[in-house]
XYZ file of N, CA, C and O in Angstrom:
364
model
N -32.582 -197.352 22.304
C -33.072 -198.777 22.224
C -32.143 -199.674 23.044
O -31.101 -199.614 23.006
N -33.251 -200.408 23.816
C -32.575 -201.492 24.518
C -32.080 -202.688 23.821
O -32.225 -202.956 22.769
N -30.855 -203.199 24.610
C -30.376 -204.325 23.981
C -30.493 -205.721 25.251
O -30.339 -205.466 25.977
N -30.544 -206.866 24.619
C -30.312 -207.786 25.573
C -28.521 -207.833 26.104
O -27.973 -208.039 25.053
N -28.489 -207.840 27.243
C -27.197 -207.913 27.744
C -26.825 -209.396 28.118
O -25.335 -209.418 28.553
N -27.473 -210.545 27.839
C -26.562 -211.766 28.023
C -25.684 -211.890 26.866
O -25.690 -211.609 25.768
N -24.487 -212.213 27.395
C -23.477 -212.753 26.534
C -23.631 -213.281 25.131
O -24.192 -214.547 25.241
N -23.236 -212.899 24.345
C -23.418 -213.454 22.986
C -24.846 -213.539 22.254
O -25.201 -213.818 21.227
N -25.970 -212.893 23.117
C -27.225 -212.476 22.700
C -27.401 -211.239 22.027
O -27.480 -210.965 20.622
N -27.295 -210.138 22.654
C -27.326 -208.616 21.978
C -28.913 -208.464 21.234
O -29.057 -207.413 20.425
N -30.174 -208.916 21.208
C -31.057 -209.247 20.901
C -31.770 -207.528 21.002
O -31.576 -207.211 21.990
N -32.206 -207.321 19.741
C -32.891 -205.986 19.788
C -34.178 -206.322 18.855
O -35.125 -205.302 19.241
N -34.263 -207.457 18.343
C -35.476 -207.778 17.356
C -36.584 -208.325 18.232
O -37.574 -208.054 18.109
N -36.740 -208.771 19.493
C -37.751 -209.489 20.230
C -37.794 -208.699 21.553
O -36.732 -207.164 21.710
N -38.607 -208.724 22.365
C -38.942 -207.926 23.297
C -38.103 -207.678 24.250
O -37.502 -209.036 24.661
N -37.530 -207.012 24.846
C -36.168 -206.627 25.949
C -36.913 -205.966 27.166
O -37.430 -205.049 26.977
N -36.607 -206.842 28.023
C -37.085 -206.279 29.412
C -36.086 -205.577 30.121
O -35.133 -206.378 30.519
N -36.439 -204.322 31.039
C -35.140 -203.672 31.735
C -35.224 -204.516 33.228
O -36.412 -205.213 33.345
N -34.023 -204.331 33.765
C -34.261 -204.917 35.108
C -35.297 -204.812 36.001
O -35.314 -203.197 36.050
N -35.410 -205.414 36.837
C -36.695 -205.048 37.635
C -36.116 -204.014 38.890
O -34.922 -204.061 39.485
N -36.859 -203.254 39.460
C -36.318 -202.617 40.420
C -36.496 -202.997 41.936
O -35.939 -203.051 42.760
N -37.224 -204.297 41.839
C -37.575 -205.000 43.083
C -35.902 -205.572 43.555
O -35.599 -206.328 42.658
N -35.448 -205.185 44.608
C -34.416 -205.580 45.104
C -34.121 -206.996 44.829
O -33.077 -207.909 44.413
N -34.759 -208.062 45.402
C -34.479 -209.430 45.395
C -34.678 -210.054 43.811
O -33.792 -210.681 43.905
N -35.465 -209.608 43.405
C -35.804 -210.044 42.134
C -34.747 -209.740 41.175
O -33.897 -210.525 40.399
N -34.168 -208.337 41.387
C -33.100 -207.633 40.657
C -31.799 -208.653 40.922
O -30.976 -209.047 40.060
N -31.409 -208.770 42.070
C -30.337 -210.022 42.492
C -30.451 -211.200 41.782
O -29.359 -211.379 41.173
N -31.803 -211.948 41.640
C -31.463 -213.227 41.055
C -31.225 -212.710 39.358
O -30.606 -213.719 38.725
N -31.536 -211.935 38.922
C -31.250 -211.530 37.359
C -29.955 -211.241 37.178
O -29.055 -211.875 36.575
N -29.165 -210.820 38.453
C -27.797 -210.554 38.588
C -27.149 -211.527 38.267
O -25.964 -211.970 37.743
N -27.352 -212.585 39.436
C -26.908 -213.775 39.646
C -27.002 -214.624 38.255
O -25.838 -215.706 37.953
N -28.053 -214.664 37.718
C -28.257 -214.927 36.278
C -27.071 -214.873 35.330
O -26.250 -215.695 34.692
N -26.992 -213.485 35.207
C -25.839 -212.955 33.981
C -24.373 -213.243 34.647
O -23.553 -213.901 33.920
N -24.520 -212.991 35.876
C -22.853 -213.347 36.422
C -22.719 -214.710 36.091
O -21.582 -215.616 36.360
N -23.470 -215.718 36.024
C -23.153 -217.429 35.592
C -22.617 -217.401 33.998
O -21.645 -218.331 34.122
N -22.746 -216.521 33.766
C -22.050 -216.544 31.977
C -21.212 -215.201 31.997
O -20.406 -215.117 30.847
N -21.026 -214.250 32.678
C -20.716 -213.114 32.348
C -19.722 -212.803 33.818
O -20.239 -212.041 34.498
N -18.636 -213.343 33.527
C -17.771 -212.814 34.839
C -17.457 -211.388 34.997
O -17.645 -210.864 36.333
N -17.141 -210.228 34.146
C -17.078 -209.039 34.427
C -18.176 -208.100 34.427
O -18.079 -206.831 34.092
N -19.809 -208.630 34.980
C -20.622 -207.881 34.925
C -20.658 -207.260 36.297
O -20.116 -207.366 37.055
N -21.168 -205.787 35.789
C -21.120 -204.684 36.737
C -22.489 -204.739 37.171
O -23.119 -203.823 36.444
N -22.829 -204.988 38.419
C -24.226 -204.970 38.513
C -24.942 -203.693 39.382
O -25.943 -203.769 39.618
N -23.905 -202.757 38.751
C -24.574 -201.354 39.241
C -25.209 -200.737 38.188
O -25.857 -199.985 38.230
N -24.758 -201.284 37.035
C -25.310 -200.873 35.916
C -26.726 -200.985 35.293
O -27.359 -202.014 35.972
N -27.301 -200.254 34.534
C -28.572 -200.662 33.855
C -28.763 -201.757 32.640
O -27.525 -201.692 32.252
N -29.409 -202.698 32.982
C -29.300 -203.970 32.139
C -30.693 -204.188 31.640
O -31.786 -204.072 32.105
N -30.831 -204.941 30.542
C -31.998 -205.718 30.010
C -31.696 -207.056 29.579
O -30.726 -207.292 29.497
N -32.595 -207.963 29.365
C -32.917 -209.441 29.066
C -33.670 -209.559 27.935
O -34.966 -209.161 28.526
N -33.324 -209.803 27.049
C -34.586 -210.190 25.932
C -35.477 -211.516 26.401
O -35.230 -212.406 27.267
N -36.616 -211.929 25.659
C -37.710 -212.555 26.059
C -37.147 -214.089 26.040
O -37.864 -214.911 26.446
N -36.542 -214.349 25.281
C -35.572 -215.944 25.174
C -35.340 -216.406 26.373
O -35.114 -217.305 26.486
N -34.926 -215.387 27.240
C -34.275 -215.903 28.652
C -35.303 -216.363 29.495
O -34.754 -216.135 30.979
N -36.443 -216.014 29.580
C -37.739 -216.195 30.299
C -38.399 -217.510 29.793
O -38.411 -217.569 28.860
N -39.088 -218.141 30.706
C -40.295 -219.377 30.395
C -41.253 -218.433 29.944
O -41.585 -217.177 30.271
N -42.247 -219.115 28.737
C -42.974 -218.619 27.958
C -44.078 -218.402 29.162
O -44.716 -216.938 29.144
N -44.510 -219.089 30.621
C -45.491 -218.754 30.977
C -45.391 -217.693 32.071
O -46.013 -217.022 32.592
N -43.924 -216.960 31.951
C -43.177 -215.828 32.816
C -43.727 -214.739 32.031
O -43.865 -213.485 32.401
N -44.229 -214.499 30.778
C -44.730 -213.514 29.737
C -45.980 -213.237 29.581
O -46.685 -214.265 29.054
N -46.390 -212.048 30.046
C -47.737 -211.832 29.576
C -47.692 -210.819 28.210
O -47.194 -210.198 28.127
N -48.515 -211.582 27.281
C -48.897 -210.821 26.148
C -50.527 -210.354 25.910
O -51.482 -210.911 25.554
N -50.600 -209.137 25.885
C -52.190 -208.508 25.560
C -52.029 -208.130 24.565
O -53.216 -207.270 24.213
N -51.541 -208.552 23.557
C -51.640 -208.295 22.198
C -50.863 -206.616 21.239
O -51.368 -206.443 20.762
N -51.111 -205.964 22.742
C -50.348 -204.657 22.378
C -48.859 -204.408 22.578
O -47.998 -204.146 22.012
N -48.372 -205.340 23.894
C -47.136 -205.333 24.642
C -46.896 -206.297 25.500
O -47.813 -206.968 26.128
N -45.669 -206.913 25.375
C -45.409 -207.720 26.174
C -45.101 -207.387 27.666
O -44.393 -206.420 27.475
N -45.409 -207.807 28.625
C -44.737 -207.505 30.284
C -44.198 -208.949 30.837
O -44.844 -209.972 30.376
N -43.611 -208.809 31.898
C -43.406 -210.070 32.808
C -44.085 -210.212 33.930
O -44.072 -208.874 34.199
N -44.377 -210.875 34.237
C -45.279 -211.118 35.579
C -44.173 -210.737 36.744
O -43.129 -210.913 36.712
N -44.722 -210.174 37.561
C -43.935 -209.861 38.860
C -43.164 -211.092 39.520
O -43.590 -212.208 39.567
N -41.867 -210.880 39.654
C -40.938 -211.806 40.170
C -40.288 -212.683 39.284
O -39.544 -213.594 39.676
N -40.566 -212.728 38.030
C -40.103 -213.482 36.832
C -38.313 -213.429 36.901
O -37.892 -212.144 36.978
N -37.806 -214.566 36.848
C -36.650 -214.706 36.942
C -36.060 -215.165 35.767
O -36.586 -216.409 35.428
N -35.018 -214.854 35.028
C -34.601 -215.551 33.769
C -34.252 -217.251 33.848
O -33.202 -217.180 35.048
N -34.253 -217.843 33.324
C -33.907 -219.262 33.396
C -33.448 -219.889 31.898
O -32.720 -221.008 32.044
N -33.803 -219.044 30.601
C -33.415 -220.062 29.647
C -31.539 -219.087 29.271
O -31.661 -218.187 29.048
N -30.837 -220.102 29.094
C -29.305 -219.350 28.976
C -29.185 -219.237 27.668
O -27.835 -218.696 27.357
N -29.442 -220.221 26.632
C -28.931 -219.759 25.294
C -29.641 -219.030 24.291
O -31.005 -219.477 24.216
N -29.281 -218.862 23.463
C -29.756 -218.231 22.134
C -30.327 -219.502 21.125
O -31.148 -219.231 20.286
N -29.997 -220.880 21.554
C -30.462 -221.986 20.711
C -31.737 -222.192 21.501
O -32.769 -222.818 20.566
N -32.423 -221.572 22.230
C -33.927 -221.720 22.885
C -34.466 -220.766 21.676
O -36.186 -221.070 21.942
N -34.042 -220.045 21.047
C -34.953 -219.195 20.207
C -35.976 -220.201 19.423
O -36.904 -219.808 19.036
N -34.944 -221.132 18.531
C -35.748 -222.161 17.664
C -36.898 -222.589 18.496
O -38.114 -222.524 17.903
N -36.470 -223.059 19.535
C -37.896 -223.942 20.381
C -38.715 -222.752 20.791
O -39.863 -223.019 20.783
N -38.597 -221.654 21.126
C -39.544 -220.479 21.228
C -40.456 -220.128 20.138
O -41.610 -219.687 20.233
N -39.578 -219.875 18.968
C -40.417 -219.609 17.947
C -41.287 -220.497 17.617
O -42.724 -220.436 17.020
N -41.147 -221.989 17.653
C -41.765 -223.111 17.268
C -43.039 -222.789 18.071
O -44.425 -223.291 17.469
N -42.672 -222.899 19.457
C -44.073 -223.003 20.633
C -44.825 -221.859 20.185
O -46.303 -222.139 19.857
N -44.747 -220.622 19.777
C -45.283 -219.386 19.331
C -46.085 -219.570 17.981
O -47.439 -219.093 18.202
N -45.681 -220.126 17.160
C -45.973 -220.549 15.924
C -47.089 -221.456 16.202
O -48.315 -221.640 15.179
N -47.243 -222.256 16.871
C -48.380 -223.403 17.102
C -49.431 -222.770 17.978
O -50.280 -223.437 18.063
N -48.955 -221.491 18.614
C -50.247 -221.185 19.239
C -51.146 -220.485 18.551
O -50.797 -220.072 17.531
């Protein structure tokens, strides 16, 4: 089971996306995490959950959620979960 690597999050109940293979996008993910986790080992495999991305970066085809190519994490806090849930419930 994947979990969210973002410090203090550890989500497993939402969709968790593995780090991209594309080197440029992966670098941006690593820089995002390094802003909050000083001891991050960028050679490790890691994942981030959906609350660390903008809603427009997530493609939901009703069977599974995926990220658009080149999506960069931008939401940094678990406090965004309430906002996220409200937006999803309103759709």
